[in-house]
Amino acid sequence: MSPILFALLTAPVAAQNDPYRAELQIDVSDYETGAPISGAEITCLRGDKVVNSSTSDVTGRLQLTCVPGNVTIRAIHPDYELLSIQEQLESGANRIRVRLRPPASASMTIVSETIGDEVSRTVVSIDELKSVPGTFGDPVKAIQTLPGVARPNIAEGSIVVRGAEGINTGYYVDGMPVPYMFHTLVGRSVVIPGFIDDIEFFPGGMPSRYGEVTQAAVNVRTDTEPVGATHASLTMDFLDGSLSFEHRITPDLTVRVAGRKSWASAFIWAGSAIAVKRNGGEPYQATYIAPKYSDAFADVRWKATPTDMVSVMAMYSRDKLVYREAKFDADGDGEPDPYAWEDQDLPYNPPDWIDNYYLRARVRWDHDGPVHDHSTWISSGPEQQQNLLGAWWLSRQGPYRGRVTGVSTIVRRDDRWALEGPVLEKGSAIVHGFQLTLRPVTAMDFQDVFDDPTANVATTTDDQATFSTWVEGQFKFGDWYVAPGMRGAAYAYNGKTSLQPEPRFTIRRSVADNWYVKGALGRYSQMPPIERYAQGIGNPDLPIMTAWQASIGAEGDLPYGFSLDSAIFLGLMDNLVVRDLVIDVYNDGGTAVSELNPEFLDVTGRSYGAEVLLRMKPLQSNWWGWVSFTYARAWRIDDSGRRFPGDYDQPLSLSVVGAYDLPRNWEISGRMSATSGQPFTPIFGVYVPQDQYFAELRGELNSDRYPAYFRLDIRAQKTWQRRHTDWTAYLDVYNTTWRQNPILATYNYDYSELQTLAHLPLLPTLGIEVSY
Amino acid sequence: MRTHFLFSVLPLAGALTGCFTGLLAQAPSYQATSYLVTDTPKIVAMRVTPPVLSPDTPLQLEALILAPQGEQLTQVTVATCGTGRDVQTAIFDLNCFEDSDEYTPLAQDSSLPLVFEFPETPTLQDCNDPFYVDYDTPDTADTAWGKDTSAEPTEACAHFLPMLVTATVGDRIAYASDYALWFPSGAPEQLESLAEIQFAINAPESAAPGDELDLSVIAYGDYRDATFHWYVDAGVLKDTGVTGAHQWIPESQDNATGATLSTNRLVVPQDYSGTLRIYGVMQEGGGFFFGGSGGSDLEAANMVWIQSNVEVR
């Protein structure tokens, strides 16, 4: 088994003239902390013959001359496990980053790498994920190719895991909770890819330090790699442009700044206006829907002492889906008439169907002592979610025709005490911590204003507060790793209080050479979002969601560079919040009328399944890939005993990703995704003979499915090396088979056939990357 | 300093919005083109007698269910919803049938017609918006809801509620619904049921594949504003599945009411043999899409139909 998590070969940094020499610049760092490692002995071998060796300096860096072609890079450090990897070196300059792990930790060099101290954590290599076609270059979105992750509606981009709901996945940036991770419709994550070091993904069985979410956690980390000298990057594509800059002011002081702004709406407006103009209309008669978003990120890190780091981070995200309706010149004055709503004093801007934002500022102190580590931080900032769409395709997220605003303040501390003795081995520890979250929020229900602009906005305010504390032992001895833990969470919301005990237990044992069995059992709890329980928008009776999770599995290395990770899982969820539509008959001015309204139900959830990840990275070969297969079921049972599939019940899911390095610096890669169709509630056509039309009658909740989903994406890439510049051109083709996987679907006239209204067609993306 | 520059070009700028097909592109042409009996059973005509719903008399439901030859109706039910209030209730969709508190079963049997009583409904306490009822009965069977003019209409309070009919044929279910006023305190006036009129169809008893058959239905009375629907097992209706009145035969000594005639032509398929069923249906007005009384049909379904068989050999 490879003792380190990964090493990756980045693009050559400069070209040299000698075709028989490969100049290596190697950066050695600690996998978990990202701290540079000095004194690591790095050896380059050709076969069994040592070509050259050197030792990393205090910055973790070393220069080494080797030979082009297939070589073995070996890293030795007394405090870390041995590393030995195969690499294909180019003539000229090469740059390698090596990340070492402490000894006795179980790990695998796979794209979703399991780490010894958490049974179900996977850490995703960004560089490999960026090669996955069809993600529009977003590595976070590529998590959707991993086992246990359901394929969400393309407009949502959520990470829906192991039969839970979308709201049961928590999103974090460097450990800080954020309200949302993906931009509406586009699905691009809010973190600018250039700053992402890796992604922690917990599909379940989260350790005690994670909580207030019942299923999964996605932690995008930007702080595990040390900031080098000065780097800048500019990224542009048809959706947006971003600029990022990082600079080491002094060896102990670094700064990073990044921003992104979308311009897809400008293209869409221009295309719509041209189309209208060509049909004889005026540009202001164009009607279109467009995403508009922006992101910003900045942090300053100061290493105050050799063991203490102080950092200040700020993060901002704005996400809109805008509907621009056509204007007309009814009065013939040559100017477009204003919209009718422009004269009304509405509490929202009608074109902003989706309008979300958040700002976070965080101050953090990290202490890294020989025995005791801790991380202490406080973050605060405003946030908003607005959804005017109601039950349309985005309704599974955010409020229903309403808006939620608030300010979230979090204080958190994590402590880790290293343990080592006659029984316990290095890597053992006691971890504990607490988190306090205060969130005054306001929910506004616009439903009545839709019908009557003068109506009052039903407004609910609440002061949400959560306090969690946890302690967990992480014991390594012999072939065993055992981690019992206990977390307690106290919730206060909607006039209620609730105390939730959350025992956690994980275990792993080495059973053979490079093979492990593992298991996890734990209880989790989560407060329902205010948009689910607010008066008017939601159901005020919703209690705290809870879940028991259990999983067992095995992982290990197979011959020829293959590796396998597998698990079976079970989830028992209570008070899970799902949305249904219910008839509401109410008195309207003396007449009882009916209306179909959303209703958030607290239901029981049952999920179970099996997932397998086969990672293929043969030694001495020029291809890699993985196969991810999941069988899972997600059932919901309401108070009346009605049993129905969850919104993301997709029994079968298969993803195959592969890449092949061709001669002359060509690389091709492909991705195939096939999943069961997503459940939906069918509608039957009921003929009204007297009036000769078909009325609607809803069937059982989620009792029908969309057609099976299939998508094939391919990518081809060519790199040229010049004196000081590397050029890379690529073609990324999304949905090469042009399959009409529905985004929106409706029925034909008599509701006998489901017809696709909208789908994403074949999308080719041509790109050029220049680095110097 | 190292700078990365990434520039991407997407040739299809409009692709972000995806591909859209026409919404409801088929409507409403189906009324004229969907005249063939298919494997899926359909309820294409209904009649509730009497058509003005009240507790005064038992109600009788009849329906024309189209299904493949040989398939039998095994169960039929009728239900309504929203009857439990003492205030006027107006329900314009079928969602209330999902709510067991709102659902009121009326009758269930294995065959038609279904006979049922007006459901128990609280007396309306507050009549916020009485309907002004002015039937011109019985001769022309015209309706004039909302007409508050010279005829001194009757004011009456009623619910506006749906009725849902579910018919099981083989292992398939066909649904139909009807919206009407329900008068808990009795019908202010009553309408003539079309079940009372004479309605006949003219079609040959036999034909050969490929023949073009002349069809006609005749309704005794002045139904020149009526709409006629046609359904056949197979073939092409040259005048589509919806026709109007083609001929008015005035009253005479032999025909006291006069008669209204509608015609059609059926081309028998070349590969057809056996019994070919032909159905003619008449309703007053034109329904929602054909410019007739449409949404003003506030009485219960009041249609008449007839069947003729042609042996194709």
Short mmCIF file of N, CA and C in Angstrom, two decimals, chain B residues 145-269:
data_model
loop_
_atom_site.label_atom_id
_atom_site.label_comp_id
_atom_site.label_asym_id
_atom_site.label_seq_id
_atom_site.Cartn_x
_atom_site.Cartn_y
_atom_site.Cartn_z
N TRP B 145 -76.88 31.65 -17.10
CA TRP B 145 -76.36 31.98 -15.79
C TRP B 145 -75.84 33.41 -15.77
N GLY B 146 -76.10 34.02 -14.67
CA GLY B 146 -75.58 35.37 -14.52
C GLY B 146 -76.43 36.41 -15.21
N LYS B 147 -77.52 35.98 -15.88
CA LYS B 147 -78.33 36.95 -16.62
C LYS B 147 -79.36 37.56 -15.68
N ASP B 148 -79.13 38.75 -15.28
CA ASP B 148 -80.01 39.40 -14.31
C ASP B 148 -80.77 40.49 -15.05
N THR B 149 -81.66 40.06 -15.90
CA THR B 149 -82.31 41.04 -16.77
C THR B 149 -83.82 41.00 -16.57
N SER B 150 -84.51 40.95 -17.65
CA SER B 150 -85.96 41.17 -17.58
C SER B 150 -86.74 39.96 -17.11
N ALA B 151 -86.14 38.83 -17.04
CA ALA B 151 -86.91 37.61 -16.77
C ALA B 151 -87.13 37.35 -15.30
N GLU B 152 -86.79 38.30 -14.49
CA GLU B 152 -86.93 38.14 -13.04
C GLU B 152 -86.35 36.81 -12.61
N PRO B 153 -85.07 36.65 -12.72
CA PRO B 153 -84.46 35.36 -12.43
C PRO B 153 -84.59 35.01 -10.95
N THR B 154 -84.45 33.76 -10.72
CA THR B 154 -84.49 33.25 -9.36
C THR B 154 -83.10 33.35 -8.75
N GLU B 155 -83.08 33.82 -7.54
CA GLU B 155 -81.81 33.82 -6.82
C GLU B 155 -81.70 32.51 -6.07
N ALA B 156 -80.54 31.90 -6.16
CA ALA B 156 -80.35 30.62 -5.46
C ALA B 156 -78.91 30.49 -5.05
N CYS B 157 -78.75 29.87 -3.92
CA CYS B 157 -77.39 29.64 -3.41
C CYS B 157 -76.96 28.23 -3.74
N ALA B 158 -75.73 28.11 -4.13
CA ALA B 158 -75.24 26.79 -4.52
C ALA B 158 -73.73 26.72 -4.31
N HIS B 159 -73.26 25.50 -4.20
CA HIS B 159 -71.83 25.24 -4.28
C HIS B 159 -71.46 24.98 -5.74
N PHE B 160 -70.21 25.27 -6.06
CA PHE B 160 -69.68 24.87 -7.36
C PHE B 160 -68.62 23.82 -7.08
N LEU B 161 -68.93 22.58 -7.42
CA LEU B 161 -68.07 21.47 -7.00
C LEU B 161 -67.80 20.52 -8.16
N PRO B 162 -66.69 19.83 -8.08
CA PRO B 162 -66.40 18.83 -9.11
C PRO B 162 -67.02 17.48 -8.77
N MET B 163 -67.19 16.72 -9.81
CA MET B 163 -67.63 15.34 -9.67
C MET B 163 -66.59 14.49 -10.39
N LEU B 164 -66.16 13.44 -9.77
CA LEU B 164 -65.12 12.59 -10.36
C LEU B 164 -65.69 11.21 -10.61
N VAL B 165 -65.58 10.74 -11.85
CA VAL B 165 -66.04 9.41 -12.22
C VAL B 165 -64.82 8.57 -12.54
N THR B 166 -64.77 7.40 -11.95
CA THR B 166 -63.65 6.49 -12.17
C THR B 166 -64.21 5.18 -12.69
N ALA B 167 -63.77 4.76 -13.85
CA ALA B 167 -64.27 3.52 -14.45
C ALA B 167 -63.10 2.57 -14.64
N THR B 168 -63.25 1.36 -14.17
CA THR B 168 -62.21 0.35 -14.33
C THR B 168 -62.64 -0.60 -15.44
N VAL B 169 -61.81 -0.67 -16.47
CA VAL B 169 -62.07 -1.56 -17.60
C VAL B 169 -60.85 -2.48 -17.73
N GLY B 170 -61.05 -3.75 -17.53
CA GLY B 170 -59.90 -4.64 -17.48
C GLY B 170 -59.02 -4.22 -16.31
N ASP B 171 -57.75 -3.98 -16.61
CA ASP B 171 -56.85 -3.53 -15.55
C ASP B 171 -56.51 -2.05 -15.70
N ARG B 172 -57.31 -1.36 -16.47
CA ARG B 172 -57.03 0.06 -16.67
C ARG B 172 -58.15 0.92 -16.09
N ILE B 173 -57.77 2.14 -15.76
CA ILE B 173 -58.73 3.06 -15.16
C ILE B 173 -58.90 4.27 -16.06
N ALA B 174 -60.13 4.64 -16.26
CA ALA B 174 -60.45 5.86 -17.01
C ALA B 174 -61.11 6.85 -16.05
N TYR B 175 -60.73 8.10 -16.20
CA TYR B 175 -61.28 9.14 -15.34
C TYR B 175 -62.07 10.15 -16.17
N ALA B 176 -63.08 10.69 -15.55
CA ALA B 176 -63.78 11.83 -16.14
C ALA B 176 -64.30 12.69 -15.00
N SER B 177 -64.47 13.92 -15.29
CA SER B 177 -64.99 14.80 -14.25
C SER B 177 -65.98 15.79 -14.84
N ASP B 178 -66.67 16.42 -13.94
CA ASP B 178 -67.67 17.38 -14.36
C ASP B 178 -67.83 18.41 -13.25
N TYR B 179 -67.98 19.63 -13.63
CA TYR B 179 -68.16 20.69 -12.64
C TYR B 179 -69.58 21.23 -12.76
N ALA B 180 -70.22 21.43 -11.65
CA ALA B 180 -71.61 21.88 -11.70
C ALA B 180 -71.97 22.58 -10.40
N LEU B 181 -73.09 23.26 -10.47
CA LEU B 181 -73.66 23.85 -9.25
C LEU B 181 -74.43 22.77 -8.50
N TRP B 182 -74.28 22.77 -7.19
CA TRP B 182 -74.99 21.85 -6.32
C TRP B 182 -75.85 22.71 -5.39
N PHE B 183 -77.16 22.49 -5.46
CA PHE B 183 -78.11 23.32 -4.71
C PHE B 183 -78.60 22.57 -3.47
N PRO B 184 -78.02 22.81 -2.32
CA PRO B 184 -78.43 22.06 -1.12
C PRO B 184 -79.88 22.30 -0.73
N SER B 185 -80.42 23.46 -1.10
CA SER B 185 -81.78 23.78 -0.67
C SER B 185 -82.80 23.51 -1.76
N GLY B 186 -82.40 22.76 -2.76
CA GLY B 186 -83.34 22.44 -3.81
C GLY B 186 -83.08 23.24 -5.07
N ALA B 187 -83.45 22.62 -6.18
CA ALA B 187 -83.19 23.27 -7.47
C ALA B 187 -84.17 24.41 -7.68
N PRO B 188 -83.69 25.58 -8.04
CA PRO B 188 -84.60 26.69 -8.31
C PRO B 188 -85.48 26.41 -9.52
N GLU B 189 -84.89 25.81 -10.50
CA GLU B 189 -85.63 25.37 -11.68
C GLU B 189 -84.95 24.12 -12.18
N GLN B 190 -85.58 23.45 -13.08
CA GLN B 190 -84.97 22.24 -13.59
C GLN B 190 -84.81 22.32 -15.10
N LEU B 191 -83.83 21.65 -15.62
CA LEU B 191 -83.56 21.62 -17.05
C LEU B 191 -84.03 20.31 -17.65
N GLU B 192 -84.26 20.36 -18.93
CA GLU B 192 -84.57 19.11 -19.63
C GLU B 192 -83.31 18.29 -19.78
N SER B 193 -83.40 17.01 -19.48
CA SER B 193 -82.28 16.12 -19.73
C SER B 193 -82.31 15.67 -21.18
N LEU B 194 -81.19 15.62 -21.80
CA LEU B 194 -81.14 15.16 -23.19
C LEU B 194 -81.48 13.68 -23.30
N ALA B 195 -81.53 13.00 -22.16
CA ALA B 195 -81.96 11.60 -22.20
C ALA B 195 -83.39 11.49 -22.71
N GLU B 196 -84.12 12.59 -22.63
CA GLU B 196 -85.53 12.56 -23.01
C GLU B 196 -85.74 12.70 -24.51
N ILE B 197 -84.75 13.11 -25.22
CA ILE B 197 -84.99 13.41 -26.63
C ILE B 197 -84.74 12.17 -27.48
N GLN B 198 -85.24 12.22 -28.67
CA GLN B 198 -84.97 11.16 -29.64
C GLN B 198 -83.65 11.46 -30.33
N PHE B 199 -82.77 10.48 -30.37
CA PHE B 199 -81.46 10.68 -30.98
C PHE B 199 -81.13 9.40 -31.75
N ALA B 200 -80.83 9.53 -33.02
CA ALA B 200 -80.64 8.35 -33.87
C ALA B 200 -79.40 8.50 -34.71
N ILE B 201 -78.90 7.38 -35.21
CA ILE B 201 -77.71 7.39 -36.08
C ILE B 201 -78.01 6.58 -37.33
N ASN B 202 -77.51 7.07 -38.43
CA ASN B 202 -77.67 6.36 -39.70
C ASN B 202 -76.29 5.94 -40.19
N ALA B 203 -76.12 4.64 -40.33
CA ALA B 203 -74.87 4.09 -40.86
C ALA B 203 -75.20 2.76 -41.52
N PRO B 204 -74.47 2.38 -42.53
CA PRO B 204 -74.76 1.09 -43.17
C PRO B 204 -74.49 -0.07 -42.21
N GLU B 205 -75.18 -1.17 -42.44
CA GLU B 205 -74.97 -2.31 -41.56
C GLU B 205 -73.71 -3.09 -41.92
N SER B 206 -73.29 -2.97 -43.17
CA SER B 206 -72.08 -3.69 -43.58
C SER B 206 -71.31 -2.86 -44.58
N ALA B 207 -70.02 -3.19 -44.69
CA ALA B 207 -69.18 -2.45 -45.62
C ALA B 207 -67.98 -3.30 -45.97
N ALA B 208 -67.24 -2.86 -46.94
CA ALA B 208 -66.02 -3.54 -47.33
C ALA B 208 -64.83 -2.67 -47.00
N PRO B 209 -63.68 -3.30 -46.79
CA PRO B 209 -62.48 -2.48 -46.51
C PRO B 209 -62.25 -1.46 -47.62
N GLY B 210 -61.93 -0.25 -47.23
CA GLY B 210 -61.68 0.81 -48.19
C GLY B 210 -62.91 1.61 -48.56
N ASP B 211 -64.09 1.15 -48.15
CA ASP B 211 -65.32 1.89 -48.47
C ASP B 211 -65.34 3.24 -47.76
N GLU B 212 -66.00 4.18 -48.37
CA GLU B 212 -66.28 5.46 -47.70
C GLU B 212 -67.76 5.46 -47.33
N LEU B 213 -68.04 5.55 -46.04
CA LEU B 213 -69.41 5.43 -45.55
C LEU B 213 -69.98 6.80 -45.22
N ASP B 214 -71.23 7.01 -45.58
CA ASP B 214 -71.93 8.23 -45.19
C ASP B 214 -72.59 7.99 -43.84
N LEU B 215 -72.30 8.86 -42.89
CA LEU B 215 -72.85 8.74 -41.54
C LEU B 215 -73.67 9.97 -41.22
N SER B 216 -74.65 9.79 -40.36
CA SER B 216 -75.39 10.96 -39.89
C SER B 216 -76.02 10.64 -38.55
N VAL B 217 -76.13 11.66 -37.75
CA VAL B 217 -76.91 11.54 -36.51
C VAL B 217 -78.01 12.59 -36.59
N ILE B 218 -79.15 12.25 -35.99
CA ILE B 218 -80.28 13.17 -36.02
C ILE B 218 -80.85 13.31 -34.62
N ALA B 219 -80.99 14.55 -34.22
CA ALA B 219 -81.57 14.85 -32.91
C ALA B 219 -82.88 15.56 -33.13
N TYR B 220 -83.94 15.02 -32.54
CA TYR B 220 -85.26 15.59 -32.76
C TYR B 220 -85.47 16.77 -31.82
N GLY B 221 -85.46 17.93 -32.42
CA GLY B 221 -85.54 19.17 -31.69
C GLY B 221 -84.60 20.18 -32.35
N ASP B 222 -84.64 21.36 -31.86
CA ASP B 222 -83.79 22.41 -32.44
C ASP B 222 -82.47 22.45 -31.68
N TYR B 223 -81.51 21.80 -32.22
CA TYR B 223 -80.18 21.75 -31.59
C TYR B 223 -79.12 22.27 -32.57
N ARG B 224 -79.48 23.31 -33.22
CA ARG B 224 -78.57 23.86 -34.22
C ARG B 224 -77.31 24.45 -33.59
N ASP B 225 -77.35 24.74 -32.29
CA ASP B 225 -76.14 25.24 -31.65
C ASP B 225 -75.33 24.12 -31.00
N ALA B 226 -75.73 22.90 -31.24
CA ALA B 226 -75.07 21.77 -30.58
C ALA B 226 -73.76 21.42 -31.29
N THR B 227 -72.96 20.64 -30.58
CA THR B 227 -71.72 20.10 -31.13
C THR B 227 -71.84 18.58 -31.16
N PHE B 228 -71.37 18.01 -32.25
CA PHE B 228 -71.47 16.57 -32.43
C PHE B 228 -70.06 15.97 -32.44
N HIS B 229 -69.89 14.92 -31.68
CA HIS B 229 -68.61 14.23 -31.61
C HIS B 229 -68.77 12.83 -32.20
N TRP B 230 -67.71 12.39 -32.83
CA TRP B 230 -67.72 11.08 -33.48
C TRP B 230 -66.54 10.26 -32.98
N TYR B 231 -66.79 8.98 -32.74
CA TYR B 231 -65.72 8.06 -32.35
C TYR B 231 -65.90 6.76 -33.11
N VAL B 232 -64.81 6.22 -33.59
CA VAL B 232 -64.87 4.97 -34.37
C VAL B 232 -63.74 4.06 -33.93
N ASP B 233 -63.93 2.76 -34.19
CA ASP B 233 -62.86 1.80 -33.87
C ASP B 233 -61.66 1.99 -34.79
N ALA B 234 -61.91 2.32 -36.03
CA ALA B 234 -60.80 2.45 -36.99
C ALA B 234 -61.28 3.27 -38.17
N GLY B 235 -60.34 3.73 -38.96
CA GLY B 235 -60.68 4.46 -40.16
C GLY B 235 -60.40 5.95 -40.05
N VAL B 236 -60.78 6.64 -41.10
CA VAL B 236 -60.55 8.08 -41.15
C VAL B 236 -61.88 8.78 -41.30
N LEU B 237 -62.15 9.70 -40.38
CA LEU B 237 -63.37 10.51 -40.49
C LEU B 237 -63.02 11.73 -41.34
N LYS B 238 -63.63 11.80 -42.48
CA LYS B 238 -63.27 12.85 -43.44
C LYS B 238 -63.62 14.24 -42.91
N ASP B 239 -64.64 14.30 -42.05
CA ASP B 239 -65.04 15.61 -41.50
C ASP B 239 -64.57 15.78 -40.06
N THR B 240 -63.56 15.02 -39.68
CA THR B 240 -62.94 15.04 -38.35
C THR B 240 -63.89 14.50 -37.29
N GLY B 241 -63.45 14.50 -36.09
CA GLY B 241 -64.23 13.94 -35.00
C GLY B 241 -65.20 14.91 -34.37
N VAL B 242 -65.25 16.12 -34.85
CA VAL B 242 -66.18 17.12 -34.30
C VAL B 242 -66.89 17.79 -35.47
N THR B 243 -68.18 17.78 -35.41
CA THR B 243 -68.94 18.46 -36.46
C THR B 243 -70.03 19.32 -35.82
N GLY B 244 -70.57 20.17 -36.62
CA GLY B 244 -71.70 20.98 -36.19
C GLY B 244 -72.99 20.46 -36.82
N ALA B 245 -74.04 21.25 -36.65
CA ALA B 245 -75.33 20.88 -37.27
C ALA B 245 -75.26 21.24 -38.75
N HIS B 246 -75.56 20.26 -39.59
CA HIS B 246 -75.49 20.51 -41.02
C HIS B 246 -76.85 20.82 -41.64
N GLN B 247 -77.89 20.36 -40.99
CA GLN B 247 -79.22 20.54 -41.59
C GLN B 247 -80.27 20.68 -40.49
N TRP B 248 -81.18 21.59 -40.72
CA TRP B 248 -82.31 21.78 -39.81
C TRP B 248 -83.57 21.39 -40.56
N ILE B 249 -84.32 20.46 -40.00
CA ILE B 249 -85.57 20.01 -40.59
C ILE B 249 -86.69 20.62 -39.77
N PRO B 250 -87.40 21.58 -40.34
CA PRO B 250 -88.40 22.31 -39.55
C PRO B 250 -89.52 21.41 -39.05
N GLU B 251 -90.24 21.95 -38.08
CA GLU B 251 -91.39 21.22 -37.56
C GLU B 251 -92.39 20.98 -38.68
N SER B 252 -93.06 19.86 -38.58
CA SER B 252 -94.09 19.52 -39.55
C SER B 252 -95.15 18.68 -38.84
N GLN B 253 -96.12 18.29 -39.61
CA GLN B 253 -97.16 17.47 -39.00
C GLN B 253 -96.61 16.14 -38.53
N ASP B 254 -95.63 15.61 -39.30
CA ASP B 254 -95.03 14.32 -38.92
C ASP B 254 -93.95 14.47 -37.87
N ASN B 255 -93.48 15.67 -37.77
CA ASN B 255 -92.34 15.88 -36.86
C ASN B 255 -92.58 17.16 -36.09
N ALA B 256 -93.17 17.00 -34.93
CA ALA B 256 -93.62 18.17 -34.18
C ALA B 256 -92.48 19.00 -33.64
N THR B 257 -91.34 18.39 -33.44
CA THR B 257 -90.22 19.12 -32.83
C THR B 257 -89.23 19.65 -33.84
N GLY B 258 -89.34 19.18 -35.07
CA GLY B 258 -88.26 19.46 -35.99
C GLY B 258 -87.08 18.56 -35.68
N ALA B 259 -86.03 18.64 -36.47
CA ALA B 259 -84.88 17.76 -36.24
C ALA B 259 -83.59 18.45 -36.71
N THR B 260 -82.54 18.08 -36.04
CA THR B 260 -81.23 18.64 -36.37
C THR B 260 -80.33 17.49 -36.83
N LEU B 261 -79.67 17.69 -37.96
CA LEU B 261 -78.89 16.63 -38.59
C LEU B 261 -77.42 17.03 -38.68
N SER B 262 -76.54 16.07 -38.35
CA SER B 262 -75.11 16.29 -38.55
C SER B 262 -74.55 15.09 -39.28
N THR B 263 -73.64 15.32 -40.20
CA THR B 263 -73.16 14.23 -41.05
C THR B 263 -71.66 14.09 -40.95
N ASN B 264 -71.19 12.95 -41.42
CA ASN B 264 -69.76 12.69 -41.47
C ASN B 264 -69.51 11.60 -42.50
N ARG B 265 -68.26 11.37 -42.81
CA ARG B 265 -67.90 10.32 -43.76
C ARG B 265 -66.74 9.53 -43.16
N LEU B 266 -66.86 8.22 -43.23
CA LEU B 266 -65.83 7.35 -42.66
C LEU B 266 -65.22 6.50 -43.76
N VAL B 267 -63.91 6.54 -43.86
CA VAL B 267 -63.19 5.66 -44.78
C VAL B 267 -62.71 4.45 -43.98
N VAL B 268 -63.21 3.28 -44.36
CA VAL B 268 -62.85 2.05 -43.64
C VAL B 268 -61.43 1.64 -44.06
N PRO B 269 -60.60 1.28 -43.10
CA PRO B 269 -59.23 0.88 -43.47
C PRO B 269 -59.22 -0.36 -44.37
#
